């Protein structure tokens, strides 16, 4: 193992600075362009590299308003730290298609899966109660409160999300590879 190069030393020092800058930008907002303009040109690429790592890592499925707002902020930030704006926008259009599908058809799939799982659990519980206690026809069963139901629902959600997460992972790798 030889001596570290100046370039490696600069990376060790300034990539973490970029990560920190991106984390603050995500948490508190702020102006990434302004913050980067304060950096010396000789170290800016390392800072932008560290920032890009954190920003790409913070893109997530848009399950709620907080995630949607976070994604917008992160994606706006990536446009600042990446020099190939067209390449970034090209990947963003793919990511937006996933997000639109996830929010549209994906949510519909989840609702259908939820109702189906709930009906299956109700039928199984009703059958078990009938076998154990006889007739239970008019009794309302709270399936959603059952830990087994909640566990199964988490598994179904994870399975439904996995297809989106796989694609999103690919697109995040594409973003990471863009200069």
Protein backbone atom coordinates (compact mmCIF):
# COMPACT_ATOMS: atom_id res chain seq x y z
CA UNK A 1 0.00 0.00 0.00
CA UNK A 2 1.48 3.28 -1.10
CA UNK A 3 1.09 6.81 0.11
CA UNK A 4 -2.34 8.40 -0.42
CA UNK A 5 -2.55 10.87 -3.28
CA UNK A 6 -3.51 14.50 -2.76
CA UNK A 7 -6.74 13.77 -4.59
CA UNK A 8 -7.59 10.94 -2.17
CA UNK A 9 -6.82 13.16 0.82
CA UNK A 10 -9.07 15.90 -0.53
CA UNK A 11 -11.82 13.32 -1.04
CA UNK A 12 -11.46 12.03 2.52
CA UNK A 13 -11.75 15.53 3.86
CA UNK A 14 -14.42 17.10 1.65
CA UNK A 15 -16.79 14.26 0.64
CA UNK A 16 -18.02 14.06 4.29
CA UNK A 17 -18.46 17.87 4.21
CA UNK A 18 -20.71 17.42 1.18
CA UNK A 19 -22.70 14.72 2.94
CA UNK A 20 -23.20 17.01 5.91
CA UNK A 21 -24.22 19.89 3.63
CA UNK A 22 -26.81 17.70 1.89
CA UNK A 23 -28.19 16.41 5.21
CA UNK A 24 -28.67 19.98 6.44
CA UNK A 25 -30.25 20.96 3.12
CA UNK A 26 -32.74 18.09 3.37
CA UNK A 27 -33.58 18.76 7.02
CA UNK A 28 -33.69 22.55 7.06
CA UNK A 29 -34.00 23.59 3.44
CA UNK A 30 -31.70 26.42 2.58
CA UNK A 31 -29.95 27.36 -0.62
CA UNK A 32 -27.61 24.70 -1.96
CA UNK A 33 -26.35 26.96 -4.77
CA UNK A 34 -25.38 29.64 -2.25
CA UNK A 35 -23.64 27.16 0.05
CA UNK A 36 -21.69 25.64 -2.84
CA UNK A 37 -20.67 29.08 -4.07
CA UNK A 38 -18.86 29.58 -0.76
CA UNK A 39 -16.63 26.56 -1.48
CA UNK A 40 -13.26 26.80 -3.18
CA UNK A 41 -13.30 25.50 -6.75
CA UNK A 42 -10.50 23.02 -5.97
CA UNK A 43 -12.68 21.13 -3.45
CA UNK A 44 -16.15 21.75 -4.86
CA UNK A 45 -16.24 18.47 -6.82
CA UNK A 46 -15.65 16.46 -3.63
CA UNK A 47 -18.31 18.36 -1.73
CA UNK A 48 -20.77 17.87 -4.61
CA UNK A 49 -19.89 14.16 -4.72
CA UNK A 50 -20.67 13.75 -1.01
CA UNK A 51 -23.85 15.78 -1.32
CA UNK A 52 -25.00 13.71 -4.30
CA UNK A 53 -24.52 10.45 -2.34
CA UNK A 54 -26.81 11.67 0.45
CA UNK A 55 -29.36 13.20 -1.90
CA UNK A 56 -29.67 10.07 -4.05
CA UNK A 57 -29.98 7.93 -0.92
CA UNK A 58 -32.91 10.02 0.29
CA UNK A 59 -35.20 9.46 -2.69
CA UNK A 60 -38.04 7.24 -1.48
CA UNK A 61 -41.47 6.01 -2.53
CA UNK A 62 -44.07 8.78 -2.19
CA UNK A 63 -46.32 7.14 0.42
CA UNK A 64 -47.32 10.44 2.05
CA UNK A 65 -46.99 14.22 1.70
CA UNK A 66 -43.81 14.35 3.76
CA UNK A 67 -42.12 11.82 1.45
CA UNK A 68 -43.36 13.71 -1.63
CA UNK A 69 -42.01 17.03 -0.35
CA UNK A 70 -38.74 15.39 0.64
CA UNK A 71 -38.39 13.83 -2.82
CA UNK A 72 -38.98 17.20 -4.48
CA UNK A 73 -36.37 18.90 -2.31
CA UNK A 74 -33.86 16.08 -2.86
CA UNK A 75 -34.42 16.01 -6.62
CA UNK A 76 -34.08 19.80 -6.84
CA UNK A 77 -30.83 19.52 -4.88
CA UNK A 78 -29.47 16.84 -7.20
CA UNK A 79 -30.02 19.14 -10.18
CA UNK A 80 -27.71 21.61 -8.43
CA UNK A 81 -24.86 19.18 -7.69
CA UNK A 82 -24.92 17.20 -10.95
CA UNK A 83 -23.44 18.80 -14.07
CA UNK A 84 -25.25 16.58 -16.62
CA UNK A 85 -28.67 18.22 -16.17
CA UNK A 86 -30.19 16.44 -19.20
CA UNK A 87 -29.06 13.05 -17.89
CA UNK A 88 -30.53 13.80 -14.48
CA UNK A 89 -33.82 14.96 -15.99
CA UNK A 90 -33.96 11.82 -18.13
CA UNK A 91 -33.70 9.60 -15.03
CA UNK A 92 -36.17 11.84 -13.18
CA UNK A 93 -38.79 11.22 -15.85
CA UNK A 94 -38.44 7.47 -15.21
CA UNK A 95 -38.63 8.02 -11.45
CA UNK A 96 -41.73 10.19 -11.84
CA UNK A 97 -43.42 7.41 -13.84
CA UNK A 98 -42.76 5.00 -10.96
CA UNK A 99 -44.07 7.56 -8.46
CA UNK A 100 -47.21 8.21 -10.53
CA UNK A 101 -47.87 4.49 -10.85
CA UNK A 102 -47.19 3.92 -7.16
CA UNK A 103 -49.59 6.68 -6.13
CA UNK A 104 -52.26 5.75 -8.70
CA UNK A 105 -52.51 2.06 -9.55
CA UNK A 106 -50.27 1.06 -6.66
CA UNK A 107 -52.60 2.56 -4.06
CA UNK A 108 -55.57 0.93 -5.77
CA UNK A 109 -53.76 -2.43 -5.66
CA UNK A 110 -53.07 -1.90 -1.97
CA UNK A 111 -56.72 -1.10 -1.21
CA UNK A 112 -57.85 -4.23 -3.07
CA UNK A 113 -55.22 -6.38 -1.37
CA UNK A 114 -56.23 -4.95 2.02
CA UNK A 115 -59.92 -5.72 1.48
CA UNK A 116 -59.10 -9.20 0.23
CA UNK A 117 -56.82 -9.94 3.18
CA UNK A 118 -59.42 -8.57 5.60
CA UNK A 119 -62.17 -10.74 4.08
CA UNK A 120 -59.93 -13.84 4.23
CA UNK A 121 -59.05 -13.19 7.86
CA UNK A 122 -62.70 -12.57 8.80
CA UNK A 123 -63.73 -15.84 7.16
CA UNK A 124 -60.97 -17.79 8.93
CA UNK A 125 -61.77 -16.21 12.31
CA UNK A 126 -65.51 -16.76 11.87
CA UNK A 127 -64.87 -20.40 10.99
CA UNK A 128 -62.56 -20.89 13.98
CA UNK A 129 -65.07 -19.25 16.35
CA UNK A 130 -67.90 -21.32 14.92
CA UNK A 131 -65.96 -24.55 15.42
CA UNK A 132 -65.04 -23.56 18.95
CA UNK A 133 -68.28 -21.99 20.20
CA UNK A 134 -71.03 -22.95 17.75
CA UNK A 135 -73.09 -20.27 16.01
CA UNK A 136 -71.55 -16.77 15.77
CA UNK A 137 -73.54 -15.37 12.85
CA UNK A 138 -74.32 -11.84 13.99
CA UNK A 139 -71.10 -11.13 15.81
CA UNK A 140 -68.85 -8.36 14.48
CA UNK A 141 -65.22 -9.41 14.30
CA UNK A 142 -62.46 -6.79 14.52
CA UNK A 143 -59.90 -8.35 12.23
CA UNK A 144 -57.86 -5.18 11.77
CA UNK A 145 -57.00 -5.11 15.47
CA UNK A 146 -55.51 -8.61 15.37
CA UNK A 147 -51.68 -8.74 15.48
CA UNK A 148 -51.65 -11.62 12.95
CA UNK A 149 -53.66 -9.52 10.48
CA UNK A 150 -51.37 -6.52 10.95
CA UNK A 151 -48.30 -8.73 10.42
CA UNK A 152 -49.75 -10.24 7.24
CA UNK A 153 -50.70 -6.77 6.00
CA UNK A 154 -47.13 -5.54 6.52
CA UNK A 155 -45.88 -8.51 4.48
CA UNK A 156 -48.34 -7.76 1.67
CA UNK A 157 -47.36 -4.07 1.66
CA UNK A 158 -43.67 -4.97 1.51
CA UNK A 159 -44.34 -7.36 -1.36
CA UNK A 160 -46.32 -4.72 -3.27
CA UNK A 161 -43.64 -2.07 -2.66
CA UNK A 162 -40.79 -4.39 -3.65
CA UNK A 163 -41.47 -4.01 -7.37
CA UNK A 164 -41.30 -0.22 -7.08
CA UNK A 165 -38.25 -0.32 -4.82
CA UNK A 166 -36.36 -2.53 -7.28
CA UNK A 167 -36.93 -0.07 -10.12
CA UNK A 168 -36.23 2.91 -7.91
CA UNK A 169 -32.97 1.28 -6.84
CA UNK A 170 -31.92 0.91 -10.48
CA UNK A 171 -32.73 4.54 -11.21
CA UNK A 172 -30.87 5.70 -8.12
CA UNK A 173 -27.81 3.82 -9.38
CA UNK A 174 -28.21 5.58 -12.74
CA UNK A 175 -28.35 8.93 -10.92
CA UNK A 176 -25.23 8.07 -8.93
CA UNK A 177 -23.35 7.31 -12.14
CA UNK A 178 -24.21 10.69 -13.70
CA UNK A 179 -21.52 13.37 -13.36
